[in-house]
mmCIF file of C-alpha atoms in Angstrom:
data_model
loop_
_atom_site.group_PDB
_atom_site.id
_atom_site.type_symbol
_atom_site.label_atom_id
_atom_site.label_comp_id
_atom_site.label_asym_id
_atom_site.label_seq_id
_atom_site.Cartn_x
_atom_site.Cartn_y
_atom_site.Cartn_z
ATOM 1 C CA MET A 217 66.397 29.880 22.481
ATOM 2 C CA LYS A 218 63.452 30.643 24.660
ATOM 3 C CA LYS A 219 61.931 33.066 21.913
ATOM 4 C CA ILE A 220 62.034 30.048 19.765
ATOM 5 C CA LEU A 221 60.177 27.733 22.331
ATOM 6 C CA VAL A 222 57.607 30.582 22.959
ATOM 7 C CA LEU A 223 56.898 30.954 19.190
ATOM 8 C CA ILE A 224 56.345 27.063 18.756
ATOM 9 C CA LEU A 225 54.105 27.034 21.758
ATOM 10 C CA GLY A 226 52.043 30.004 20.302
ATOM 11 C CA ILE A 227 51.762 28.107 17.159
ATOM 12 C CA CYS A 228 50.541 24.941 18.730
ATOM 13 C CA LEU A 229 47.959 26.831 20.635
ATOM 14 C CA ILE A 230 46.708 28.615 17.477
ATOM 15 C CA LEU A 231 46.416 25.330 15.356
ATOM 16 C CA PRO A 232 43.369 23.710 17.312
ATOM 17 C CA ILE A 233 41.655 26.947 17.348
ATOM 18 C CA VAL A 234 41.884 27.302 13.480
ATOM 19 C CA SER A 235 40.890 23.632 13.165
ATOM 20 C CA LEU A 236 37.986 23.963 15.443
ATOM 21 C CA ALA A 237 36.753 26.935 13.299
ATOM 22 C CA GLY A 238 37.132 24.972 10.355
ATOM 23 C CA CYS A 239 34.891 22.185 11.870
ATOM 24 C CA VAL A 240 32.298 24.734 13.079
ATOM 25 C CA GLY A 241 32.253 26.085 9.491
ATOM 26 C CA GLU A 242 31.767 22.642 8.049
ATOM 27 C CA ASN A 243 29.151 21.674 10.478
ATOM 28 C CA SER A 244 27.343 24.917 9.836
ATOM 29 C CA GLN A 245 27.369 24.337 6.004
ATOM 30 C CA ASN A 246 26.136 20.547 6.611
ATOM 31 C CA SER A 247 23.342 21.962 8.816
ATOM 32 C CA GLN A 248 22.232 24.353 6.135
ATOM 33 C CA THR A 249 22.564 21.510 3.287
ATOM 34 C CA SER A 250 20.402 19.442 5.616
ATOM 35 C CA SER A 251 17.847 22.239 6.102
ATOM 36 C CA ASN A 252 17.584 22.809 2.331
ATOM 37 C CA SER A 253 16.798 19.108 1.799
ATOM 38 C CA LYS A 254 14.049 18.609 4.150
ATOM 39 C CA THR A 255 11.917 15.602 3.791
ATOM 40 C CA ILE A 256 8.377 16.020 2.771
ATOM 41 C CA ILE A 257 5.819 13.571 3.986
ATOM 42 C CA ILE A 258 2.722 12.869 1.777
ATOM 43 C CA ARG A 259 0.026 10.518 3.314
ATOM 44 C CA THR A 260 -2.389 8.506 1.285
ATOM 45 C CA THR A 261 -5.215 6.330 2.655
ATOM 46 C CA GLY A 262 -7.836 4.091 1.396
ATOM 47 C CA ALA A 263 -8.516 1.366 -1.138
ATOM 48 C CA THR A 264 -6.717 -1.787 -0.928
ATOM 49 C CA PHE A 265 -7.826 -2.741 -4.442
ATOM 50 C CA PRO A 266 -4.701 -0.939 -5.796
ATOM 51 C CA LYS A 267 -2.408 -1.883 -2.838
ATOM 52 C CA TYR A 268 0.459 -3.536 -4.805
ATOM 53 C CA GLN A 269 0.227 -0.780 -7.465
ATOM 54 C CA ILE A 270 0.738 1.890 -4.936
ATOM 55 C CA GLN A 271 3.383 0.035 -3.230
ATOM 56 C CA LYS A 272 5.133 -0.213 -6.491
ATOM 57 C CA TRP A 273 4.780 3.364 -7.544
ATOM 58 C CA ILE A 274 6.167 4.627 -4.163
ATOM 59 C CA GLU A 275 9.188 2.374 -4.366
ATOM 60 C CA ASP A 276 9.972 3.518 -7.812
ATOM 61 C CA TYR A 277 9.342 7.092 -7.193
ATOM 62 C CA GLU A 278 11.272 7.497 -4.159
ATOM 63 C CA LYS A 279 14.488 6.076 -5.677
ATOM 64 C CA THR A 280 14.650 9.195 -7.750
ATOM 65 C CA HIS A 281 12.891 11.651 -5.267
ATOM 66 C CA PRO A 282 14.877 11.093 -1.759
ATOM 67 C CA ASN A 283 13.492 14.286 -0.347
ATOM 68 C CA VAL A 284 9.901 12.856 -0.530
ATOM 69 C CA LYS A 285 8.415 10.130 1.623
ATOM 70 C CA ILE A 286 5.104 8.784 0.776
ATOM 71 C CA GLU A 287 3.176 6.691 3.632
ATOM 72 C CA TYR A 288 0.213 4.500 2.354
ATOM 73 C CA GLN A 289 -2.377 3.171 4.782
ATOM 74 C CA GLY A 290 -5.081 0.972 3.398
ATOM 75 C CA GLY A 291 -8.224 0.456 5.269
ATOM 76 C CA GLY A 292 -10.762 0.202 2.233
ATOM 77 C CA SER A 293 -12.386 2.893 0.186
ATOM 78 C CA GLY A 294 -14.899 3.768 2.881
ATOM 79 C CA PHE A 295 -12.147 4.547 5.265
ATOM 80 C CA GLY A 296 -10.213 6.460 2.644
ATOM 81 C CA GLN A 297 -13.158 8.784 2.026
ATOM 82 C CA GLU A 298 -13.689 9.428 5.576
ATOM 83 C CA ALA A 299 -9.945 10.237 6.167
ATOM 84 C CA PHE A 300 -9.852 12.633 3.268
ATOM 85 C CA LEU A 301 -13.132 14.296 4.788
ATOM 86 C CA LYS A 302 -11.457 14.778 8.062
ATOM 87 C CA GLY A 303 -8.283 16.060 6.828
ATOM 88 C CA LEU A 304 -6.231 12.886 8.149
ATOM 89 C CA THR A 305 -4.772 12.151 4.810
ATOM 90 C CA ASP A 306 -3.253 14.250 1.752
ATOM 91 C CA ILE A 307 -4.557 11.860 -1.012
ATOM 92 C CA GLY A 308 -7.630 9.622 -0.505
ATOM 93 C CA ARG A 309 -8.073 6.549 -2.536
ATOM 94 C CA THR A 310 -11.321 5.136 -3.393
ATOM 95 C CA ASP A 311 -12.492 2.357 -5.886
ATOM 96 C CA PRO A 312 -16.074 3.403 -6.687
ATOM 97 C CA PRO A 313 -16.608 7.001 -7.482
ATOM 98 C CA VAL A 314 -17.750 9.163 -4.353
ATOM 99 C CA SER A 315 -21.438 9.370 -3.883
ATOM 100 C CA GLU A 316 -23.092 12.946 -4.312
ATOM 101 C CA GLU A 317 -23.945 12.825 -0.584
ATOM 102 C CA MET A 318 -20.342 12.536 0.532
ATOM 103 C CA TRP A 319 -19.288 14.969 -2.205
ATOM 104 C CA LYS A 320 -21.495 17.547 -0.732
ATOM 105 C CA LYS A 321 -19.570 16.837 2.783
ATOM 106 C CA PHE A 322 -16.310 17.298 0.952
ATOM 107 C CA LEU A 323 -17.625 20.882 -0.358
ATOM 108 C CA GLU A 324 -18.754 21.779 3.193
ATOM 109 C CA LYS A 325 -15.018 21.679 4.100
ATOM 110 C CA GLY A 326 -14.439 24.984 2.145
ATOM 111 C CA ASP A 327 -12.303 23.641 -0.602
ATOM 112 C CA GLN A 328 -13.084 21.873 -4.054
ATOM 113 C CA PRO A 329 -12.455 18.176 -4.050
ATOM 114 C CA LEU A 330 -10.822 16.574 -7.067
ATOM 115 C CA GLN A 331 -11.502 12.906 -8.238
ATOM 116 C CA PHE A 332 -9.918 11.003 -11.060
ATOM 117 C CA PRO A 333 -8.847 7.508 -12.228
ATOM 118 C CA GLU A 334 -5.383 6.298 -11.351
ATOM 119 C CA ILE A 335 -5.230 2.854 -12.756
ATOM 120 C CA VAL A 336 -7.290 -0.086 -13.986
ATOM 121 C CA GLY A 337 -7.795 -3.287 -12.229
ATOM 122 C CA ALA A 338 -9.963 -6.378 -12.053
ATOM 123 C CA VAL A 339 -11.975 -8.186 -9.348
ATOM 124 C CA VAL A 340 -11.498 -12.047 -9.532
ATOM 125 C CA VAL A 341 -13.360 -14.915 -8.103
ATOM 126 C CA ALA A 342 -10.977 -17.054 -6.157
ATOM 127 C CA TYR A 343 -11.697 -20.446 -4.644
ATOM 128 C CA ASN A 344 -10.199 -23.185 -2.554
ATOM 129 C CA ILE A 345 -11.001 -26.630 -3.820
ATOM 130 C CA PRO A 346 -8.190 -29.187 -3.027
ATOM 131 C CA GLU A 347 -9.526 -31.776 -5.743
ATOM 132 C CA LEU A 348 -9.184 -28.848 -8.524
ATOM 133 C CA LYS A 349 -5.478 -27.963 -7.901
ATOM 134 C CA ASN A 350 -4.701 -28.662 -11.544
ATOM 135 C CA ALA A 351 -7.921 -27.516 -13.079
ATOM 136 C CA THR A 352 -9.749 -24.245 -13.734
ATOM 137 C CA LEU A 353 -13.603 -23.792 -12.332
ATOM 138 C CA LYS A 354 -15.875 -22.038 -14.749
ATOM 139 C CA LEU A 355 -18.758 -20.132 -13.428
ATOM 140 C CA SER A 356 -21.907 -19.043 -15.469
ATOM 141 C CA ASN A 357 -23.483 -15.846 -14.481
ATOM 142 C CA LYS A 358 -26.261 -17.871 -12.912
ATOM 143 C CA ALA A 359 -24.012 -20.151 -11.001
ATOM 144 C CA LEU A 360 -21.969 -17.134 -9.865
ATOM 145 C CA ALA A 361 -25.114 -15.282 -8.515
ATOM 146 C CA ASP A 362 -26.587 -18.400 -6.819
ATOM 147 C CA ILE A 363 -23.592 -19.342 -4.951
ATOM 148 C CA PHE A 364 -23.352 -15.822 -3.341
ATOM 149 C CA LEU A 365 -27.106 -15.882 -2.937
ATOM 150 C CA GLY A 366 -26.635 -19.100 -1.010
ATOM 151 C CA LYS A 367 -28.958 -21.087 -3.503
ATOM 152 C CA ILE A 368 -26.142 -23.338 -4.441
ATOM 153 C CA LYS A 369 -24.987 -25.158 -1.303
ATOM 154 C CA TYR A 370 -22.487 -27.899 -2.392
ATOM 155 C CA TRP A 371 -19.654 -27.762 -4.902
ATOM 156 C CA ASP A 372 -21.090 -30.790 -6.921
ATOM 157 C CA ASP A 373 -24.428 -29.023 -7.652
ATOM 158 C CA PRO A 374 -25.736 -29.539 -10.989
ATOM 159 C CA GLU A 375 -25.463 -26.004 -11.987
ATOM 160 C CA ILE A 376 -21.814 -26.145 -11.519
ATOM 161 C CA LYS A 377 -21.322 -29.333 -13.124
ATOM 162 C CA GLU A 378 -23.128 -28.036 -16.348
ATOM 163 C CA CYS A 379 -20.559 -25.334 -16.615
ATOM 164 C CA ASN A 380 -17.744 -27.701 -15.992
ATOM 165 C CA PRO A 381 -18.429 -31.069 -17.904
ATOM 166 C CA GLU A 382 -14.671 -31.960 -18.243
ATOM 167 C CA ILE A 383 -14.263 -31.824 -14.378
ATOM 168 C CA ALA A 384 -17.658 -32.707 -13.152
ATOM 169 C CA ASP A 385 -16.428 -35.854 -11.601
ATOM 170 C CA LYS A 386 -13.803 -34.207 -9.612
ATOM 171 C CA LEU A 387 -16.377 -31.516 -7.939
ATOM 172 C CA PRO A 388 -16.777 -32.469 -4.302
ATOM 173 C CA HIS A 389 -19.933 -32.807 -2.277
ATOM 174 C CA LYS A 390 -18.578 -30.434 0.294
ATOM 175 C CA GLU A 391 -20.383 -27.265 1.579
ATOM 176 C CA ILE A 392 -19.499 -24.088 0.011
ATOM 177 C CA ILE A 393 -18.161 -21.253 2.352
ATOM 178 C CA VAL A 394 -18.618 -17.761 1.269
ATOM 179 C CA ILE A 395 -16.105 -15.152 2.162
ATOM 180 C CA HIS A 396 -16.751 -11.368 1.942
ATOM 181 C CA ARG A 397 -15.308 -8.330 3.147
ATOM 182 C CA SER A 398 -16.243 -6.947 6.846
ATOM 183 C CA ASP A 399 -15.221 -3.346 6.171
ATOM 184 C CA ALA A 400 -16.630 -0.579 3.785
ATOM 185 C CA SER A 401 -15.011 -1.856 0.535
ATOM 186 C CA GLY A 402 -14.798 -0.526 -2.936
ATOM 187 C CA THR A 403 -14.020 -4.040 -4.241
ATOM 188 C CA THR A 404 -17.332 -5.169 -2.550
ATOM 189 C CA ALA A 405 -19.068 -2.216 -4.367
ATOM 190 C CA ILE A 406 -17.605 -3.413 -7.717
ATOM 191 C CA PHE A 407 -18.550 -6.987 -7.182
ATOM 192 C CA THR A 408 -22.034 -6.411 -5.977
ATOM 193 C CA THR A 409 -22.691 -3.846 -8.742
ATOM 194 C CA TYR A 410 -21.571 -6.679 -11.198
ATOM 195 C CA LEU A 411 -23.715 -9.338 -9.569
ATOM 196 C CA SER A 412 -26.828 -6.670 -9.877
ATOM 197 C CA LEU A 413 -26.131 -6.368 -13.501
ATOM 198 C CA ILE A 414 -26.180 -9.956 -14.177
ATOM 199 C CA SER A 415 -28.602 -11.102 -11.820
ATOM 200 C CA LYS A 416 -32.283 -9.691 -11.312
ATOM 201 C CA GLU A 417 -32.786 -11.666 -8.157
ATOM 202 C CA TRP A 418 -29.526 -10.220 -6.616
ATOM 203 C CA ALA A 419 -30.298 -6.875 -7.533
ATOM 204 C CA GLU A 420 -33.755 -7.121 -5.842
ATOM 205 C CA LYS A 421 -32.828 -8.966 -2.781
ATOM 206 C CA VAL A 422 -29.278 -7.744 -1.923
ATOM 207 C CA GLY A 423 -28.381 -4.729 -4.317
ATOM 208 C CA SER A 424 -25.021 -2.914 -4.386
ATOM 209 C CA GLY A 425 -22.756 -1.053 -2.255
ATOM 210 C CA LYS A 426 -19.480 -0.786 -0.084
ATOM 211 C CA ILE A 427 -21.331 -2.897 2.667
ATOM 212 C CA VAL A 428 -24.329 -5.186 1.955
ATOM 213 C CA ASN A 429 -26.183 -7.960 3.828
ATOM 214 C CA TRP A 430 -24.907 -11.208 2.541
ATOM 215 C CA PRO A 431 -27.598 -14.024 2.346
ATOM 216 C CA VAL A 432 -25.118 -16.526 3.300
ATOM 217 C CA ASP A 433 -24.389 -15.252 6.682
ATOM 218 C CA GLN A 434 -27.791 -15.948 7.885
ATOM 219 C CA MET A 435 -27.469 -19.552 6.562
ATOM 220 C CA GLY A 436 -24.330 -20.132 8.565
ATOM 221 C CA ARG A 437 -22.029 -20.396 5.462
ATOM 222 C CA GLY A 438 -20.405 -16.890 5.539
ATOM 223 C CA ALA A 439 -17.271 -15.442 6.815
ATOM 224 C CA ALA A 440 -15.857 -11.987 6.790
ATOM 225 C CA GLY A 441 -12.501 -10.542 6.591
ATOM 226 C CA LYS A 442 -11.048 -6.939 6.703
ATOM 227 C CA GLY A 443 -9.593 -5.593 3.512
ATOM 228 C CA ASN A 444 -8.435 -7.765 0.351
ATOM 229 C CA PRO A 445 -5.383 -9.185 2.686
ATOM 230 C CA GLY A 446 -8.148 -10.537 5.156
ATOM 231 C CA VAL A 447 -10.405 -12.360 2.672
ATOM 232 C CA VAL A 448 -7.259 -13.766 1.070
ATOM 233 C CA ALA A 449 -5.996 -15.072 4.329
ATOM 234 C CA ILE A 450 -9.258 -16.959 5.349
ATOM 235 C CA LEU A 451 -9.513 -18.302 1.901
ATOM 236 C CA LYS A 452 -6.304 -20.022 2.061
ATOM 237 C CA GLU A 453 -7.063 -21.339 5.413
ATOM 238 C CA THR A 454 -10.601 -22.741 4.638
ATOM 239 C CA PRO A 455 -11.001 -25.625 2.198
ATOM 240 C CA TYR A 456 -14.202 -25.358 -0.126
ATOM 241 C CA SER A 457 -14.311 -21.687 0.280
ATOM 242 C CA ILE A 458 -15.000 -18.979 -2.295
ATOM 243 C CA THR A 459 -14.320 -15.110 -2.337
ATOM 244 C CA TYR A 460 -13.690 -12.066 -4.501
ATOM 245 C CA THR A 461 -10.626 -10.198 -4.499
ATOM 246 C CA GLU A 462 -8.427 -7.846 -6.657
ATOM 247 C CA LEU A 463 -6.472 -9.698 -9.351
ATOM 248 C CA SER A 464 -2.995 -8.605 -8.011
ATOM 249 C CA TYR A 465 -3.763 -10.339 -4.637
ATOM 250 C CA ALA A 466 -4.523 -13.684 -6.436
ATOM 251 C CA ILE A 467 -1.265 -13.294 -8.321
ATOM 252 C CA GLU A 468 0.685 -12.432 -5.402
ATOM 253 C CA ASP A 469 -0.628 -15.262 -3.304
ATOM 254 C CA HIS A 470 -0.998 -17.778 -6.005
ATOM 255 C CA LEU A 471 -4.776 -18.232 -5.660
ATOM 256 C CA GLN A 472 -7.040 -20.250 -8.208
ATOM 257 C CA THR A 473 -9.310 -18.033 -10.084
ATOM 258 C CA ALA A 474 -12.379 -18.952 -11.905
ATOM 259 C CA GLU A 475 -13.161 -18.203 -15.626
ATOM 260 C CA LEU A 476 -16.435 -16.112 -15.650
ATOM 261 C CA GLN A 477 -18.903 -15.897 -18.478
ATOM 262 C CA ASN A 478 -18.902 -12.293 -20.120
ATOM 263 C CA LYS A 479 -21.331 -10.439 -21.863
ATOM 264 C CA ASN A 480 -20.844 -12.288 -25.065
ATOM 265 C CA GLY A 481 -21.357 -15.772 -23.404
ATOM 266 C CA LYS A 482 -17.637 -16.523 -23.246
ATOM 267 C CA TYR A 483 -15.765 -17.857 -20.423
ATOM 268 C CA VAL A 484 -12.621 -15.702 -19.758
ATOM 269 C CA LYS A 485 -9.999 -15.376 -16.973
ATOM 270 C CA ALA A 486 -8.581 -12.108 -15.947
ATOM 271 C CA ASN A 487 -5.206 -11.280 -17.372
ATOM 272 C CA GLU A 488 -3.571 -8.233 -18.888
ATOM 273 C CA THR A 489 -5.169 -9.043 -22.246
ATOM 274 C CA THR A 490 -8.798 -9.420 -21.217
ATOM 275 C CA ILE A 491 -8.590 -6.437 -18.915
ATOM 276 C CA LYS A 492 -7.363 -4.351 -21.899
ATOM 277 C CA ALA A 493 -10.094 -5.904 -23.995
ATOM 278 C CA ALA A 494 -12.668 -4.739 -21.656
ATOM 279 C CA VAL A 495 -11.464 -1.140 -21.407
ATOM 280 C CA GLU A 496 -11.068 -0.887 -25.187
ATOM 281 C CA ASN A 497 -14.531 -2.175 -25.831
ATOM 282 C CA VAL A 498 -16.232 0.367 -23.618
ATOM 283 C CA LYS A 499 -16.538 3.979 -23.825
ATOM 284 C CA ALA A 500 -16.279 5.052 -20.346
ATOM 285 C CA TYR A 501 -17.565 8.558 -19.490
ATOM 286 C CA ILE A 502 -15.183 10.225 -16.973
ATOM 287 C CA PRO A 503 -16.807 13.463 -15.581
ATOM 288 C CA ASN A 504 -14.924 16.775 -14.790
ATOM 289 C CA PRO A 505 -12.765 16.092 -11.641
ATOM 290 C CA THR A 506 -14.842 18.792 -9.762
ATOM 291 C CA GLU A 507 -18.017 16.615 -10.346
ATOM 292 C CA GLY A 508 -16.474 13.125 -9.572
ATOM 293 C CA TYR A 509 -19.560 11.831 -7.967
ATOM 294 C CA LYS A 510 -21.345 11.929 -11.405
ATOM 295 C CA GLU A 511 -19.050 8.947 -12.839
ATOM 296 C CA ASN A 512 -21.015 5.854 -13.214
ATOM 297 C CA LEU A 513 -19.512 2.534 -11.792
ATOM 298 C CA LYS A 514 -21.474 0.411 -14.217
ATOM 299 C CA LEU A 515 -19.769 1.627 -17.392
ATOM 300 C CA LEU A 516 -16.651 -0.651 -17.287
ATOM 301 C CA LEU A 517 -18.473 -3.577 -15.943
ATOM 302 C CA ASN A 518 -19.778 -6.680 -18.361
ATOM 303 C CA ALA A 519 -18.192 -4.912 -21.287
ATOM 304 C CA PRO A 520 -19.032 -6.476 -24.721
ATOM 305 C CA GLY A 521 -16.355 -8.408 -26.669
ATOM 306 C CA ASP A 522 -15.387 -12.192 -26.841
ATOM 307 C CA ASN A 523 -12.116 -11.602 -25.010
ATOM 308 C CA ALA A 524 -13.401 -9.070 -22.419
ATOM 309 C CA TYR A 525 -13.118 -9.832 -18.765
ATOM 310 C CA PRO A 526 -16.462 -8.669 -17.192
ATOM 311 C CA ILE A 527 -15.320 -7.305 -13.859
ATOM 312 C CA VAL A 528 -12.921 -4.506 -14.458
ATOM 313 C CA ALA A 529 -12.936 -1.104 -12.968
ATOM 314 C CA PHE A 530 -10.979 2.149 -12.307
ATOM 315 C CA THR A 531 -9.668 2.958 -8.960
ATOM 316 C CA HIS A 532 -9.541 6.752 -8.149
ATOM 317 C CA LEU A 533 -7.625 9.435 -6.534
ATOM 318 C CA LEU A 534 -8.890 12.111 -4.323
ATOM 319 C CA VAL A 535 -7.143 15.388 -3.695
ATOM 320 C CA TRP A 536 -7.973 18.984 -2.849
ATOM 321 C CA GLU A 537 -7.742 21.995 -5.092
ATOM 322 C CA ASN A 538 -6.207 23.748 -2.127
ATOM 323 C CA ILE A 539 -7.947 27.056 -2.199
ATOM 324 C CA ASN A 540 -6.085 29.502 -0.050
ATOM 325 C CA GLU A 541 -3.731 26.731 1.204
ATOM 326 C CA LYS A 542 -6.490 25.168 3.056
ATOM 327 C CA HIS A 543 -5.322 21.532 3.199
ATOM 328 C CA TYR A 544 -1.583 21.746 1.861
ATOM 329 C CA SER A 545 1.542 24.032 2.372
ATOM 330 C CA LYS A 546 3.100 25.310 -0.880
ATOM 331 C CA GLU A 547 5.792 22.785 -0.465
ATOM 332 C CA LYS A 548 3.468 19.682 0.096
ATOM 333 C CA ALA A 549 1.126 20.885 -2.824
ATOM 334 C CA LYS A 550 4.241 21.048 -5.082
ATOM 335 C CA ALA A 551 5.292 17.694 -3.998
ATOM 336 C CA ILE A 552 1.906 16.112 -4.432
ATOM 337 C CA LYS A 553 1.602 17.494 -7.900
ATOM 338 C CA ASP A 554 4.710 16.243 -8.913
ATOM 339 C CA PHE A 555 4.125 12.645 -7.579
ATOM 340 C CA LEU A 556 0.712 12.379 -9.232
ATOM 341 C CA THR A 557 2.025 13.866 -12.468
ATOM 342 C CA TRP A 558 4.771 10.940 -12.311
ATOM 343 C CA VAL A 559 2.011 8.567 -11.620
ATOM 344 C CA LEU A 560 -0.053 9.562 -14.557
ATOM 345 C CA THR A 561 2.691 9.621 -16.936
ATOM 346 C CA GLU A 562 5.874 7.578 -16.099
ATOM 347 C CA GLY A 563 3.939 5.484 -13.675
ATOM 348 C CA GLN A 564 1.581 4.129 -16.480
ATOM 349 C CA LYS A 565 4.559 2.618 -18.386
ATOM 350 C CA PRO A 566 4.898 -1.191 -18.172
ATOM 351 C CA GLU A 567 8.117 -0.950 -16.189
ATOM 352 C CA HIS A 568 6.304 0.709 -13.336
ATOM 353 C CA LEU A 569 3.267 -1.522 -13.178
ATOM 354 C CA ALA A 570 2.677 -4.197 -10.554
ATOM 355 C CA PRO A 571 1.228 -7.484 -12.022
ATOM 356 C CA GLY A 572 -2.331 -7.595 -12.238
ATOM 357 C CA TYR A 573 -2.903 -3.988 -13.222
ATOM 358 C CA VAL A 574 -3.347 -1.994 -16.713
ATOM 359 C CA GLY A 575 -2.356 1.496 -17.434
ATOM 360 C CA LEU A 576 -5.180 4.102 -18.209
ATOM 361 C CA PRO A 577 -6.020 5.005 -21.721
ATOM 362 C CA GLU A 578 -4.282 8.173 -22.622
ATOM 363 C CA SER A 579 -7.537 10.050 -22.685
ATOM 364 C CA VAL A 580 -8.242 9.265 -19.049
ATOM 365 C CA ALA A 581 -4.990 9.915 -17.908
ATOM 366 C CA LYS A 582 -5.261 13.298 -19.331
ATOM 367 C CA ILE A 583 -8.382 13.836 -17.243
ATOM 368 C CA GLY A 584 -6.220 13.295 -14.241
ATOM 369 C CA LEU A 585 -3.349 15.359 -15.391
ATOM 370 C CA ASP A 586 -5.558 18.486 -15.937
ATOM 371 C CA ALA A 587 -7.095 17.949 -12.595
ATOM 372 C CA VAL A 588 -3.378 17.764 -10.849
ATOM 373 C CA ASN A 589 -2.702 21.117 -12.568
ATOM 374 C CA MET A 590 -5.577 22.606 -10.813
ATOM 375 C CA ILE A 591 -4.037 21.859 -7.359
ATOM 376 C CA LYS A 592 -2.857 25.492 -5.980
ATOM 377 C CA GLU A 593 0.566 26.010 -4.525
#
């Protein structure tokens, strides 16, 4: 009887040890699995012009790539270029092509920068006129330029009335508040380049760039906001104001946008059809990604065609060729290549496009794909 009790006691002592060993083995296996599925973080910084598109891509891509986390920070094209230069981001984003001066600074880092388009968008002119809630404002080239030059002070100016005979009696005698970006902005560069194309006076007095001196500021009728979200927020809170922003923000925030006069003299509103018409009617020259500074921002602006929207532009990606793994580890380089390949192929399909954006022409997407293949792992 004693022998039986001793045997049972021995078995009871052994079982927990076997069970514990099993747990240790299982935990070790789980730890190994966790190690094999290490999350790779990709940081991308810059232009707010493509904000909603970037967020859409990130959301869709991460659903099928759980081991990759993509962090996006806006701040504007100027900020994106600086962050890329300083190595604070993996992928820079800029609306206007990088200048030759900045390109030389990139090259001084001992690696080859690559720049190429990622998506097509449009800059719209949005306004807050309570009396026109159910009507669309039309603005001729002259009226648009004169508003931002500060030459037109009131909404019922004869120049604006002439563009809008159907609603002339609704235009209020209220001062126009002009809202612009406070930061180094690609959207500003696009808009001011367009104004320089349609107005000789604007070109001579103000010019174009990511930052310009706005005449309305000296007149006490200017206001500034940071990023596209900043100007939109001020517009919504300021009756009788006007601003420029990316189409997707206008859609997201239900803003009223003007019909602008295009190169053929027709008044058109920004939408998928009119943006595509602009891209199709212009032969855009995209340089080799290793010479991105040679791209001319003016090529897509003020495109010919009755149905072409006049302020259409590419927004661009900046990556490194990664010579001798200078900027990316092998794992990160591989993840960046996979993500950008997806962006330029699957990401250009309608189901992955955010409202207000249009996919790249296939020939332009191929330039980007060739650049992505240059990234060294």
